[in-house]
C-alpha cells in the first residue's frame, strides 16, 4: 500500500509521514504490546495522500493565493471559501481504493461488515515535526460505510483551513505550503455506553510531577475534551501506583449534565441529558482509576516526558482502552525553578492601606460584595472588596484578581486563603467598602512588606523572575505552612524540608462543611433545611461518618503527597467553639462561649464526651492516610494542650484509636501556652517534638485577645517577654534531646525574628510559602 500504514507498522520515527497523533498510536502499539495496554486497531492515511489530493484537484492555485492575501478581518471569508473548494473536490481513485480496501480489512478484523470508526486529523510537516496542532483540528465519530468514510476524510482535509487553524498557523509562523494532513481511522470504543476522558501525567495547574490527573464523563469523550461538561476529576500519587498502596488522593464529582452517544439519524452522534443517577455517580471505579494511572505511568516512562492521554471504556465489554497519547505542552515546558518578584515602576500616593498578604502587585476594577447572597454577581477578574470572608467565599475568591477587606489580620480567613491561592490581598483596611467606589480602577501593592497599599487607577509594574536553583544554602531547615489541599501542589518546587504545619481546620471548614457530631448523631438535628444540606453533601455515603473520614483522609494525603517523603506535620483540629458552631449542624452541639479563644478548644475537646466520638473520626482519617494511602511521612501534632494530665489522656486516646506513639509514628505538641514553657522538661518526656505557635503564645503571655482591633498595636511576637519565653523553651527542650520548630506567623513577617530563632538554635522554621525565598536570602547573610 502506497498511502496507507496500519498503526502496528508505525513509530515515532514516522511523524513527518503520518503526524504526531498517528505516529504515537503506532509507537504505543508496536513498543508497548508486552505491557498489556489495550489500544484500538486502525490505520493512517499518509501525508503523501494529502499532497496528491491537493495536486489532483489543482487546489494550490486556488488556496495559497487566498492565504497569502489573508488578513484577520477577512480570514472568516477566506476560510469558508477554501473549505468549500476542498469539500467539492474528489479524492484520487487510487487513494480512495486503498482507503476502502483497508477499511474492509479493519472491519473483518472486528468481524463486522461496516465497523464503526473514529476519523481524526493529524497535521504534520517535513521540517515541523513538533507542530502538534493540539485541539485545532476536527474528529468525526461513529463513522460507518464506504461513502461516509470518504466524505469524512474530505472534512478532515477541510479542517486544516478552519478560521482557528489559519490564525494558529499565522501566530506560529507555519506556512500552509509545508503543512500536510494525515488521517487516522481507528476502531471506536463503545464509550457511549460507558464513559471516556483525558489523563495528564502531571498536575495541570501547578506542574507537580508526581501527580496523575484523570478526567471522566459519561458517553463519548468529546464533551470532556471540548469542555462541554465539568467532568469528574481524580488524582493519583504517581510513586504509589505500582506499590501495594492506595494512590488515589482526590476524587471530585463533576457536573455531567449531558453525554454524547451514537445516533441513527443523519448525524452519527448526539448529545442527550444524563440521568439523575449518572449525575450523582462517578464514571470510574477505584480499580479502574488505578488501572488507567498504571498505564499512564508506563506511557510516560516510555516517552520520557509528561503526556496528554485520551482513554475510553467500552460499555459492552466493560474494558478500558487508551485511544490517544501526545506530549503535554504547557506545564512541562515551564521552568519549575523560576519564581516571580513584583515591583512598581512608577510612584504615587496611596489612597488606602492595610496589612499586605502575599508579595505581588495587581490591578483591576472594584466590585463591592457585602453579603454571601451577592456572591453570584461577582465578575471574574475584578478586585473583591468586602467586610470580611468566610469559607462560603472561597469560590468567589478564586475568581478575583485581588482581595481587600475592612476587617481581619494576618491569621484571618481572607489572609490565609488568598495566600494559598496566590492572590494578593490587603486586609484590615477598616473602611475599604465605604471608601472605594464600585468599578473604580485601583492597584494593589503587596510588594513592600508588612503594609499593603492601594492606589487610585492602574499603575505600571514589572515582574522580576528568580531562579530558585541558585538560592544560597542555609543550615536551618525551612518548612512551610499549608491549610488547603487545593493549593498544596503549588509550592512543590520550593527548596524546603517538608511541611511544618498542615491545618486540619480548613479541610473541615471548606470541604467537609459539616460538624462531625452532626454526622454521628444526625437525628438530633431538627432544622429541615440543615438536614437537607447535609444530605446533599453526603449523598454518595450510606454511612455519614465515612464521608468525614474519606474527605479528611484524602485531603491530608494530598498535602502529604506534595512533599513526600519529607515530613508533614498534621495538626489535629483546633477550632474554637464559635467556629465549630458555624459548621452545618454545629449549633446543636456547641454552646456559646464568652471567650472562645481560651475556651473549649484544642486537646480539651478530644477526651470530652461532647466531642470524643468526633475525635475518633479524625484519628481514623489520619490512620487511613498513613496506612491505607501509605503516607508514613505524616507526623501528628496536638494543639492547645494545657496540662501534663491532659497530655497523658491524649496519648492514651490516640493509642486507643490506633495511633500509638512509636518509632514509625511520631507525635508532637504545640507550644502555645505559658504552662508549656514552664513545664517544658516534663512535656519533653511525653512527646517527640514541639512546634511553637507564636500567635497564641503572644496572646497568652501578653494577655491580649489577638482579634481585638483596639489592642492590635500592642500585639507583637517580638516583645521581650515572648522572645525570652521562646529562648528558654528551646534551650530546655534541647537538653532533653527534643526537637523544636516554629509554625507561627512571626518569622514569615519579620526576618529579624527568624534571625533570633536561628541564634537560639531552633531546629526548623515553618513559613508561609510566599515568604520562603525572601527569608532564605536574608538569613543567608
XYZ file of C-alpha atoms in Angstrom:
781
model
C 0.000 0.000 0.000
C 1.419 3.354 -1.083
C -0.768 5.692 1.005
C -1.810 3.547 3.988
C 0.072 2.397 7.104
C -1.534 0.283 9.812
C -0.711 1.602 13.279
C 1.325 -1.519 14.137
C 3.749 -0.622 11.322
C 4.350 2.926 12.595
C 6.533 4.521 15.273
C 7.569 7.990 16.396
C 10.100 7.975 13.552
C 7.176 8.425 11.144
C 5.877 11.818 12.389
C 6.628 13.545 9.081
C 4.694 10.807 7.256
C 1.574 10.427 9.437
C 1.677 13.261 12.014
C 2.249 13.093 15.749
C -1.151 11.643 16.656
C -0.933 8.615 14.342
C 2.798 8.081 14.900
C 2.180 7.998 18.663
C -0.532 5.340 18.304
C 1.880 3.252 16.257
C 4.644 3.797 18.804
C 2.468 2.524 21.648
C 1.056 -0.455 19.740
C 4.458 -1.579 18.435
C 6.602 -0.938 21.527
C 4.246 -1.343 24.500
C 2.399 -4.506 23.435
C 4.234 -6.524 26.129
C 2.894 -4.081 28.749
C -0.714 -5.168 28.071
C -2.030 -1.683 27.302
C -5.097 -2.195 25.049
C -5.221 0.238 22.105
C -7.890 0.017 19.376
C -6.586 -1.040 15.966
C -6.597 1.179 12.888
C -4.567 2.753 10.119
C -3.236 6.100 8.903
C -3.655 7.779 5.525
C -0.257 9.377 4.910
C 0.712 12.996 4.250
C 1.654 11.945 0.702
C -2.028 11.205 0.071
C -2.877 14.760 1.128
C -0.386 16.340 -1.266
C -1.612 14.112 -4.100
C -5.187 15.143 -3.300
C -4.190 18.845 -3.456
C -2.363 18.323 -6.764
C -5.073 16.138 -8.311
C -7.717 18.826 -7.723
C -5.398 21.690 -8.709
C -6.042 23.300 -5.302
C -2.614 25.001 -4.943
C -3.664 27.748 -7.359
C -6.981 28.223 -5.533
C -5.868 28.010 -1.901
C -2.410 29.529 -1.488
C -3.023 32.896 -3.243
C -6.038 33.412 -0.944
C -3.975 32.627 2.169
C -1.172 34.926 1.031
C -3.547 37.889 0.996
C -5.441 36.946 4.176
C -5.816 39.449 6.981
C -7.543 38.987 10.320
C -10.665 40.804 9.152
C -11.234 38.510 6.157
C -9.977 35.145 7.476
C -13.565 34.019 8.046
C -14.475 34.668 4.413
C -11.291 33.096 3.020
C -11.540 30.019 5.271
C -15.114 29.340 4.196
C -14.123 29.611 0.523
C -11.152 27.233 0.863
C -13.201 24.659 2.784
C -15.813 24.809 0.039
C -13.109 24.073 -2.587
C -11.956 21.009 -0.629
C -15.415 19.619 0.158
C -16.349 19.843 -3.540
C -13.165 18.063 -4.646
C -12.564 14.360 -5.270
C -10.105 12.022 -3.587
C -7.986 10.381 -6.355
C -9.249 6.904 -7.294
C -6.041 5.068 -6.327
C -6.065 6.676 -2.876
C -9.797 6.046 -2.401
C -9.300 2.407 -3.399
C -6.588 1.956 -0.745
C -8.691 3.643 1.937
C -11.741 1.457 1.277
C -9.683 -1.745 0.949
C -8.132 -1.165 4.356
C -11.451 -0.141 5.900
C -12.812 -3.551 4.818
C -9.702 -5.180 6.269
C -10.227 -3.393 9.620
C -13.919 -4.397 9.556
C -13.003 -8.052 9.058
C -10.554 -7.908 11.997
C -13.520 -6.909 14.179
C -15.936 -9.360 12.497
C -18.071 -6.577 11.106
C -19.300 -5.637 7.635
C -19.020 -1.906 8.293
C -17.090 -1.361 11.523
C -17.675 1.875 13.460
C -14.578 4.067 13.391
C -13.278 7.407 14.598
C -11.698 9.537 11.876
C -9.177 12.036 13.203
C -6.947 14.699 11.664
C -3.199 14.575 12.331
C -1.231 17.572 10.997
C 2.387 17.209 10.014
C 5.227 18.768 8.026
C 8.659 17.637 6.941
C 10.528 20.389 8.770
C 7.910 20.955 11.521
C 7.711 17.598 13.310
C 6.814 19.247 16.619
C 3.744 21.124 15.345
C 1.063 19.335 17.354
C -1.992 21.432 16.358
C -3.494 20.160 19.625
C -7.228 20.873 19.765
C -7.182 22.739 16.451
C -8.312 20.045 14.002
C -11.540 18.068 13.824
C -12.543 14.471 14.550
C -15.578 12.522 13.349
C -17.031 9.739 15.465
C -19.149 6.646 14.770
C -18.478 6.677 11.028
C -19.620 3.592 9.092
C -19.809 2.607 5.446
C -17.642 3.464 2.442
C -19.460 6.644 1.421
C -19.285 8.119 4.928
C -15.606 7.178 5.271
C -14.670 9.130 2.122
C -16.825 12.180 2.954
C -15.319 12.304 6.480
C -11.809 12.231 5.003
C -12.711 15.272 2.906
C -13.982 17.011 6.061
C -10.663 16.236 7.776
C -8.739 17.858 4.924
C -11.068 20.870 5.082
C -10.465 21.195 8.852
C -6.884 22.252 8.094
C -8.415 25.530 6.882
C -10.829 26.423 9.659
C -10.550 30.011 10.912
C -8.818 28.912 14.140
C -6.184 26.847 12.276
C -5.438 29.668 9.821
C -4.912 32.037 12.788
C -2.867 29.367 14.648
C -0.544 28.969 11.653
C -0.104 32.719 11.345
C 0.741 33.057 15.052
C 3.231 30.174 14.889
C 4.673 31.300 11.539
C 3.732 27.979 9.954
C 3.289 28.009 6.200
C 0.396 26.045 4.709
C 2.794 25.276 1.820
C 4.661 22.987 4.252
C 1.828 21.637 6.395
C 0.136 18.397 5.391
C -2.654 16.372 6.927
C -2.589 12.687 7.752
C -5.858 10.982 8.699
C -6.236 8.328 11.383
C -9.005 5.740 11.046
C -9.415 3.840 14.316
C -11.934 1.342 15.664
C -14.374 3.090 18.007
C -14.743 2.015 21.611
C -18.381 1.926 22.748
C -17.802 4.543 25.422
C -21.216 5.971 24.517
C -22.482 3.142 26.723
C -19.927 3.897 29.473
C -17.516 6.835 29.648
C -14.310 8.439 28.428
C -11.902 11.216 29.265
C -8.356 12.517 29.463
C -5.244 11.728 31.540
C -2.366 14.099 32.264
C 0.778 12.684 33.839
C 1.281 15.795 35.985
C -0.885 18.277 37.859
C -2.212 20.577 35.144
C -2.482 23.618 37.432
C 0.926 23.546 39.082
C 3.085 21.208 37.022
C 3.620 18.950 40.081
C 5.373 15.956 38.539
C 4.318 13.232 40.991
C 0.584 13.551 40.263
C -1.574 11.971 37.582
C -4.821 13.796 36.793
C -7.719 11.895 35.205
C -10.952 13.486 33.973
C -14.054 11.492 33.085
C -17.529 11.986 31.634
C -20.292 9.634 30.585
C -20.557 8.895 26.861
C -18.025 9.589 24.127
C -15.007 11.645 25.154
C -15.615 14.752 23.031
C -17.594 16.551 25.752
C -14.628 16.214 28.128
C -12.042 17.223 25.515
C -14.054 20.218 24.304
C -15.032 21.411 27.780
C -18.792 20.993 27.303
C -19.180 19.496 30.777
C -17.468 19.733 34.144
C -16.097 16.174 34.333
C -15.263 14.015 37.318
C -11.662 14.544 38.342
C -9.389 12.036 40.014
C -5.801 12.493 41.163
C -3.289 9.781 41.877
C 0.093 9.915 43.570
C 2.422 8.536 40.941
C 5.073 6.911 43.205
C 2.401 4.737 44.884
C 0.688 3.382 41.748
C 2.835 0.292 41.324
C 3.064 -0.364 45.067
C 0.555 -2.056 47.342
C -0.893 1.267 48.461
C -3.975 3.340 47.681
C -2.702 6.016 45.256
C -5.989 7.923 44.748
C -5.507 11.175 46.662
C -8.526 13.098 45.328
C -11.932 12.399 43.778
C -14.235 15.215 42.703
C -17.700 14.565 41.337
C -18.294 16.620 38.181
C -21.406 18.269 36.775
C -22.171 15.884 33.943
C -25.456 17.197 32.507
C -25.070 15.686 29.027
C -23.415 12.730 27.316
C -22.562 12.107 23.672
C -23.909 8.837 22.249
C -24.304 7.077 18.892
C -27.165 8.297 16.716
C -29.084 6.502 13.981
C -30.196 9.661 12.201
C -28.321 11.866 9.736
C -25.809 12.802 12.421
C -23.560 9.998 13.657
C -23.668 11.211 17.277
C -25.962 13.246 19.501
C -25.960 14.706 22.995
C -28.620 13.606 25.449
C -29.260 14.515 29.089
C -27.696 12.308 31.723
C -29.907 10.608 34.295
C -30.026 11.758 37.921
C -28.161 8.582 38.866
C -25.363 9.382 36.382
C -25.094 12.972 37.597
C -24.589 11.738 41.151
C -22.244 8.863 40.287
C -18.563 8.672 39.494
C -17.796 7.440 35.977
C -14.922 5.242 37.137
C -14.492 2.767 39.975
C -11.354 2.922 42.117
C -9.740 -0.115 40.466
C -10.337 1.481 37.036
C -8.783 4.785 38.136
C -5.705 2.919 39.354
C -5.518 0.859 36.143
C -5.546 3.995 33.981
C -2.925 5.568 36.238
C -0.723 2.484 35.868
C -0.929 2.638 32.054
C -0.275 6.398 32.066
C 2.831 5.799 34.175
C 4.131 3.232 31.699
C 3.453 5.526 28.721
C 5.196 8.480 30.395
C 8.242 6.384 31.258
C 8.455 5.167 27.649
C 8.274 8.670 26.175
C 10.432 10.168 28.967
C 8.142 13.226 29.156
C 4.796 14.366 30.595
C 1.910 13.068 28.483
C -1.627 14.056 27.493
C -3.584 10.812 27.014
C -7.168 10.004 25.996
C -8.936 6.926 27.338
C -12.288 5.216 26.778
C -14.321 2.483 28.465
C -16.336 0.037 26.380
C -19.844 -0.199 27.835
C -20.401 -3.625 26.252
C -17.200 -5.443 27.263
C -16.559 -3.188 30.318
C -12.890 -2.961 29.242
C -10.710 0.153 29.369
C -8.647 1.382 26.399
C -6.055 4.030 25.606
C -7.067 5.759 22.366
C -4.583 8.660 22.014
C -1.335 9.927 23.550
C 0.704 13.053 22.881
C 3.284 15.095 24.833
C 1.902 17.611 27.340
C 2.951 21.024 26.045
C 2.035 23.586 28.731
C 3.240 22.921 32.292
C 6.024 20.541 31.287
C 7.578 23.332 29.221
C 7.771 25.746 32.152
C 10.922 26.025 34.223
C 9.868 24.794 37.680
C 12.661 26.716 39.363
C 11.634 30.179 38.210
C 9.807 32.302 40.785
C 8.447 35.792 40.199
C 9.048 39.032 42.086
C 6.863 42.150 41.622
C 7.779 45.851 41.873
C 6.159 49.148 40.847
C 7.855 51.183 38.121
C 6.040 54.437 38.978
C 5.249 56.201 42.250
C 2.003 57.628 43.523
C 0.479 58.418 46.914
C -1.624 55.582 48.294
C -5.307 56.276 48.978
C -5.720 53.419 51.451
C -3.540 50.955 53.304
C -3.801 47.783 55.338
C -1.951 44.549 56.045
C -0.264 43.047 52.959
C -0.866 39.379 52.182
C 1.375 37.893 49.524
C 4.192 39.717 47.791
C 2.738 40.629 44.393
C 1.014 43.508 42.604
C -2.208 43.533 40.626
C -4.833 45.945 39.382
C -8.495 45.802 38.395
C -11.945 47.238 38.918
C -13.516 47.373 42.371
C -16.535 45.171 42.998
C -18.037 45.523 46.458
C -19.734 42.387 47.817
C -21.037 42.733 51.368
C -23.088 39.550 51.730
C -22.728 35.908 50.627
C -26.145 36.358 48.961
C -24.440 38.625 46.396
C -21.612 36.213 45.558
C -23.130 35.130 42.235
C -22.928 38.714 40.975
C -19.136 38.747 41.172
C -17.376 39.166 37.833
C -14.192 37.189 37.228
C -11.090 39.397 37.121
C -12.405 42.160 39.397
C -10.975 43.176 42.778
C -13.156 41.749 45.544
C -13.842 44.357 48.237
C -15.759 43.133 51.271
C -16.114 43.450 55.042
C -14.548 40.045 55.717
C -14.707 36.493 54.317
C -15.712 33.019 55.446
C -15.475 29.554 53.846
C -18.561 30.324 51.718
C -16.493 32.905 49.880
C -13.737 30.591 48.578
C -15.280 30.069 45.076
C -15.587 33.835 44.550
C -12.075 34.439 45.925
C -10.658 32.132 43.269
C -12.164 34.382 40.580
C -10.729 37.604 41.997
C -7.545 39.331 40.808
C -7.130 40.765 44.280
C -8.928 40.926 47.644
C -9.483 43.833 50.060
C -11.276 43.549 53.403
C -12.353 46.016 56.078
C -11.548 43.631 58.925
C -9.105 40.837 59.640
C -5.420 40.322 60.299
C -2.637 38.043 59.110
C -4.320 34.952 60.533
C -7.812 35.791 59.236
C -9.675 33.638 56.727
C -9.155 36.127 53.893
C -5.421 36.297 54.601
C -4.813 32.554 54.727
C -6.962 31.688 51.714
C -5.604 34.459 49.487
C -2.071 33.491 50.491
C -2.625 29.911 49.445
C -4.437 30.848 46.255
C -1.507 33.136 45.462
C -3.860 36.115 45.102
C -2.655 39.472 46.501
C -4.803 40.767 49.343
C -4.883 43.733 51.690
C -6.812 43.044 54.889
C -7.791 45.191 57.868
C -8.264 48.473 55.945
C -11.171 49.419 58.280
C -13.242 51.236 55.643
C -12.499 49.925 52.123
C -16.165 49.059 51.479
C -17.149 52.672 52.229
C -14.103 54.457 50.827
C -13.740 52.693 47.458
C -16.324 53.103 44.694
C -17.924 50.425 42.514
C -15.975 49.937 39.222
C -13.190 52.240 40.440
C -9.841 51.368 38.822
C -7.256 50.584 41.514
C -3.834 48.979 42.010
C -2.947 46.716 44.949
C 0.683 46.669 46.026
C 1.784 43.961 48.468
C 5.450 44.010 47.462
C 6.712 46.381 50.202
C 6.496 44.059 53.203
C 4.065 44.211 56.129
C 1.947 47.097 54.811
C -0.179 46.846 51.700
C -1.009 49.949 49.672
C -3.979 50.744 47.430
C -3.593 53.336 44.672
C -6.177 55.088 42.545
C -6.054 53.950 38.892
C -3.778 51.396 37.247
C -0.023 51.701 37.893
C 2.733 50.090 35.862
C 4.802 47.363 37.487
C 7.392 44.816 36.482
C 7.873 41.173 37.311
C 11.411 40.002 38.028
C 11.919 36.277 37.678
C 14.193 34.446 40.085
C 15.898 31.083 39.664
C 15.418 29.240 42.967
C 18.018 26.643 41.993
C 20.602 29.380 42.643
C 19.363 30.239 46.146
C 22.036 30.290 48.857
C 22.185 27.351 51.240
C 21.308 27.859 54.911
C 21.815 25.428 57.778
C 18.421 25.750 59.477
C 15.750 23.626 57.717
C 12.923 25.741 56.287
C 9.444 24.196 56.130
C 6.081 25.597 55.018
C 2.595 26.030 56.493
C -0.264 24.594 54.408
C -4.007 24.620 55.067
C -5.708 23.675 51.838
C -5.020 20.544 49.766
C -6.285 22.539 46.763
C -3.148 24.676 46.806
C -0.609 22.260 48.306
C 0.887 21.302 44.926
C 1.503 24.966 44.103
C 4.597 25.056 46.290
C 6.124 21.689 45.398
C 9.292 23.153 43.871
C 10.280 25.297 46.870
C 13.595 24.191 48.426
C 12.017 23.202 51.765
C 12.394 20.353 54.241
C 8.689 19.457 54.391
C 5.519 20.890 55.915
C 5.784 22.208 59.461
C 2.055 22.816 59.844
C -0.816 21.239 57.912
C -4.025 22.749 59.264
C -6.981 20.386 59.528
C -9.481 23.208 60.098
C -9.559 24.392 56.506
C -10.347 20.911 55.231
C -13.253 20.588 57.660
C -14.463 24.141 57.005
C -14.202 24.320 53.247
C -14.517 20.745 52.063
C -16.449 18.786 54.699
C -18.520 21.782 55.897
C -20.431 19.714 58.473
C -19.898 19.460 62.235
C -18.620 15.894 62.792
C -21.119 15.273 65.612
C -23.926 16.159 63.178
C -22.796 13.175 61.090
C -22.591 10.887 64.123
C -25.896 11.988 65.736
C -27.821 13.143 62.668
C -31.195 12.590 64.357
C -30.508 15.408 66.843
C -30.785 17.980 64.057
C -34.319 19.363 63.881
C -33.921 22.048 61.209
C -35.146 20.621 57.868
C -33.034 22.996 55.801
C -29.815 21.995 57.602
C -30.699 18.298 57.268
C -31.296 18.784 53.555
C -27.910 20.476 53.065
C -26.156 17.683 54.963
C -27.962 15.028 52.915
C -26.895 16.725 49.676
C -23.241 16.836 50.750
C -23.271 13.205 51.902
C -25.472 11.861 49.095
C -22.931 9.242 47.991
C -22.469 7.869 51.515
C -24.818 5.466 53.283
C -22.679 5.954 56.386
C -22.342 9.681 57.025
C -19.316 9.166 59.289
C -17.475 7.652 56.313
C -17.993 10.939 54.439
C -15.977 12.793 57.103
C -13.228 10.155 57.241
C -12.826 9.857 53.464
C -12.655 13.569 52.681
C -10.324 14.304 55.587
C -8.012 11.374 54.807
C -7.772 12.093 51.052
C -7.186 15.786 51.731
C -4.449 15.070 54.278
C -2.956 12.565 51.830
C -2.833 15.153 49.057
C -0.997 17.577 51.347
C 1.391 14.788 52.397
C 1.961 13.855 48.733
C 3.136 17.364 47.871
C 6.304 16.892 49.965
C 6.662 13.096 50.196
C 8.858 11.582 51.601
C 9.743 14.718 53.609
C 7.954 15.072 56.992
C 4.472 16.574 57.048
C 3.225 17.656 60.481
C -0.579 17.427 60.621
C -2.163 19.378 63.454
C -5.295 17.868 64.983
C -8.366 20.100 64.781
C -8.061 23.412 66.603
C -11.396 25.124 66.060
C -12.803 27.428 68.663
C -16.391 26.671 69.753
C -17.788 29.601 67.736
C -16.061 28.223 64.616
C -17.451 24.742 65.254
C -20.876 26.274 65.812
C -20.695 27.875 62.344
C -20.430 24.450 60.667
C -23.624 22.778 59.398
C -25.424 21.323 62.413
C -22.910 22.945 64.768
C -25.455 24.862 66.814
C -26.898 21.565 68.124
C -23.553 20.526 69.610
C -21.811 23.751 70.637
C -22.621 26.177 73.399
C -21.905 29.896 73.103
C -18.760 30.985 74.945
C -17.849 34.473 76.103
C -14.191 33.996 75.192
C -13.771 31.019 72.828
C -10.115 31.901 72.173
C -9.241 30.484 75.621
C -12.275 28.244 75.933
C -13.321 24.766 74.781
C -10.649 24.228 72.123
C -7.692 22.024 71.204
C -6.792 18.980 73.299
C -9.510 19.559 75.888
C -12.164 18.647 73.318
C -10.730 15.291 72.302
C -11.427 13.376 75.526
C -14.608 15.319 76.431
C -17.792 13.247 75.981
C -19.250 16.077 73.853
C -16.582 15.589 71.181
C -14.842 12.263 71.878
C -16.731 10.373 69.144
C -15.877 13.096 66.618
C -12.217 12.941 67.596
C -12.289 9.230 66.805
C -13.207 10.157 63.212
C -10.172 12.466 62.999
C -7.981 9.599 64.180
C -9.457 7.177 61.650
C -8.806 9.686 58.870
C -5.138 10.088 59.855
C -4.747 6.327 60.272
C -6.260 5.843 56.795
C -3.919 8.436 55.275
C -0.877 6.794 56.876
C -1.746 3.123 56.446
C -4.205 2.711 53.562
C -2.801 5.519 51.399
C 0.751 4.898 52.598
C 1.834 8.385 53.667
C 4.024 7.363 56.581
C 5.695 10.791 56.432
C 2.726 12.176 58.416
C 3.542 13.325 61.959
C 0.673 14.107 64.367
C 0.657 17.340 66.353
C -1.584 18.104 69.345
C -2.664 21.756 69.724
C -3.536 23.824 72.786
C -2.516 21.219 75.340
C -2.777 22.790 78.797
C -1.578 20.252 81.401
C 0.574 17.140 81.855
C -2.503 15.147 82.879
C -4.182 16.231 79.661
C -1.109 15.089 77.699
C -1.426 11.574 79.172
C -5.132 11.446 78.308
C -4.486 12.473 74.699
C -1.642 9.998 74.146
C -3.781 7.227 75.628
C -6.744 8.221 73.468
C -4.617 8.331 70.309
C -3.317 4.857 71.125
C -6.889 3.574 71.618
C -7.672 4.864 68.132
C -4.744 3.058 66.503
C -2.245 5.938 66.615
C 0.262 4.799 69.217
C 3.453 6.833 69.600
C 6.315 4.662 68.355
C 9.331 4.748 66.060
C 7.139 4.684 62.929
C 4.726 7.326 64.249
C 5.981 10.495 65.881
C 3.672 12.712 67.920
C 4.455 16.392 68.512
C 2.688 19.022 70.552
C 2.217 22.743 70.025
C 3.944 25.114 72.417
C 1.486 27.997 72.669
C 0.524 28.217 76.346
C 2.695 29.538 79.229
C 2.304 26.182 81.017
C 4.108 24.555 78.065
C 7.054 26.899 78.617
C 7.151 26.391 82.382
C 6.897 22.575 82.246
C 8.938 22.045 79.088
C 11.171 19.309 80.588
C 8.162 17.221 81.638
C 6.330 17.667 78.345
C 9.576 16.649 76.584
C 9.361 13.231 78.248
C 5.984 12.613 76.624
C 6.382 13.918 73.056
C 8.826 13.550 70.152
C 8.977 17.239 69.327
C 7.404 20.683 69.577
C 6.219 23.434 67.289
C 5.911 26.938 68.700
C 2.660 28.718 67.867
C 3.751 32.332 68.229
C 0.270 33.831 67.739
C -1.399 32.118 70.693
C 1.746 32.252 72.795
C 1.948 36.037 72.375
C -1.755 36.354 73.154
C -1.450 34.455 76.418
C 1.874 35.896 77.602
C 0.796 39.499 76.939
C -2.862 38.937 77.899
C -4.156 40.295 74.569
C -7.071 38.969 72.544
C -5.365 38.702 69.166
C -8.655 39.501 67.411
C -9.040 42.805 69.254
C -8.605 45.779 66.930
C -8.335 48.092 69.962
C -5.239 46.247 71.214
C -3.657 45.401 67.885
C -0.851 47.928 68.371
C 0.272 46.008 71.482
C 0.175 42.558 69.884
C 3.783 41.837 68.895
C 5.595 38.479 68.873
C 8.864 40.415 69.105
C 8.032 41.557 72.645
C 10.896 40.780 75.034
C 8.687 38.605 77.261
C 7.681 36.410 74.313
C 11.228 36.110 72.962
C 12.612 35.237 76.406
C 9.981 32.530 76.795
C 10.809 31.054 73.402
C 14.567 31.130 74.016
C 14.106 29.411 77.374
C 11.827 26.774 75.847
C 14.289 25.875 73.042
C 17.211 25.612 75.466
C 15.397 23.307 77.926
C 13.831 21.134 75.203
C 17.248 20.604 73.623
C 18.646 19.463 76.963
C 16.014 16.727 76.802
C 17.077 15.959 73.196
C 13.677 17.106 71.929
C 13.368 18.953 68.583
C 11.723 22.377 68.416
C 10.281 24.104 65.362
C 8.050 27.129 64.907
C 4.949 27.437 62.742
C 3.620 30.820 63.886
C 3.284 33.949 61.762
C 6.208 35.898 63.249
C 9.193 34.549 61.230
C 7.217 34.929 57.973
C 6.667 38.636 58.676
C 10.000 39.623 60.184
C 13.425 38.379 59.123
C 14.924 39.676 62.390
C 12.611 37.391 64.334
C 13.734 34.498 62.129
C 17.341 35.514 62.788
C 16.639 35.472 66.542
C 15.283 31.916 66.250
C 18.394 30.735 64.418
C 20.630 32.302 67.045
C 18.709 30.295 69.644
C 19.381 27.137 67.582
C 15.796 26.334 66.638
C 15.607 23.058 64.675
C 13.277 24.263 61.897
C 11.283 27.299 60.840
C 7.951 26.799 59.079
C 6.923 29.767 56.961
C 4.032 30.842 54.823
C 5.018 29.633 51.326
C 5.161 33.138 49.859
C 7.801 34.177 52.432
C 10.265 31.342 51.837
C 12.517 32.909 49.182
C 12.828 36.245 50.974
C 13.630 34.668 54.329
C 16.208 32.227 52.892
C 18.024 35.049 51.100
C 18.000 37.307 54.151
C 19.055 34.574 56.579
C 21.951 33.521 54.359
C 23.556 36.910 55.052
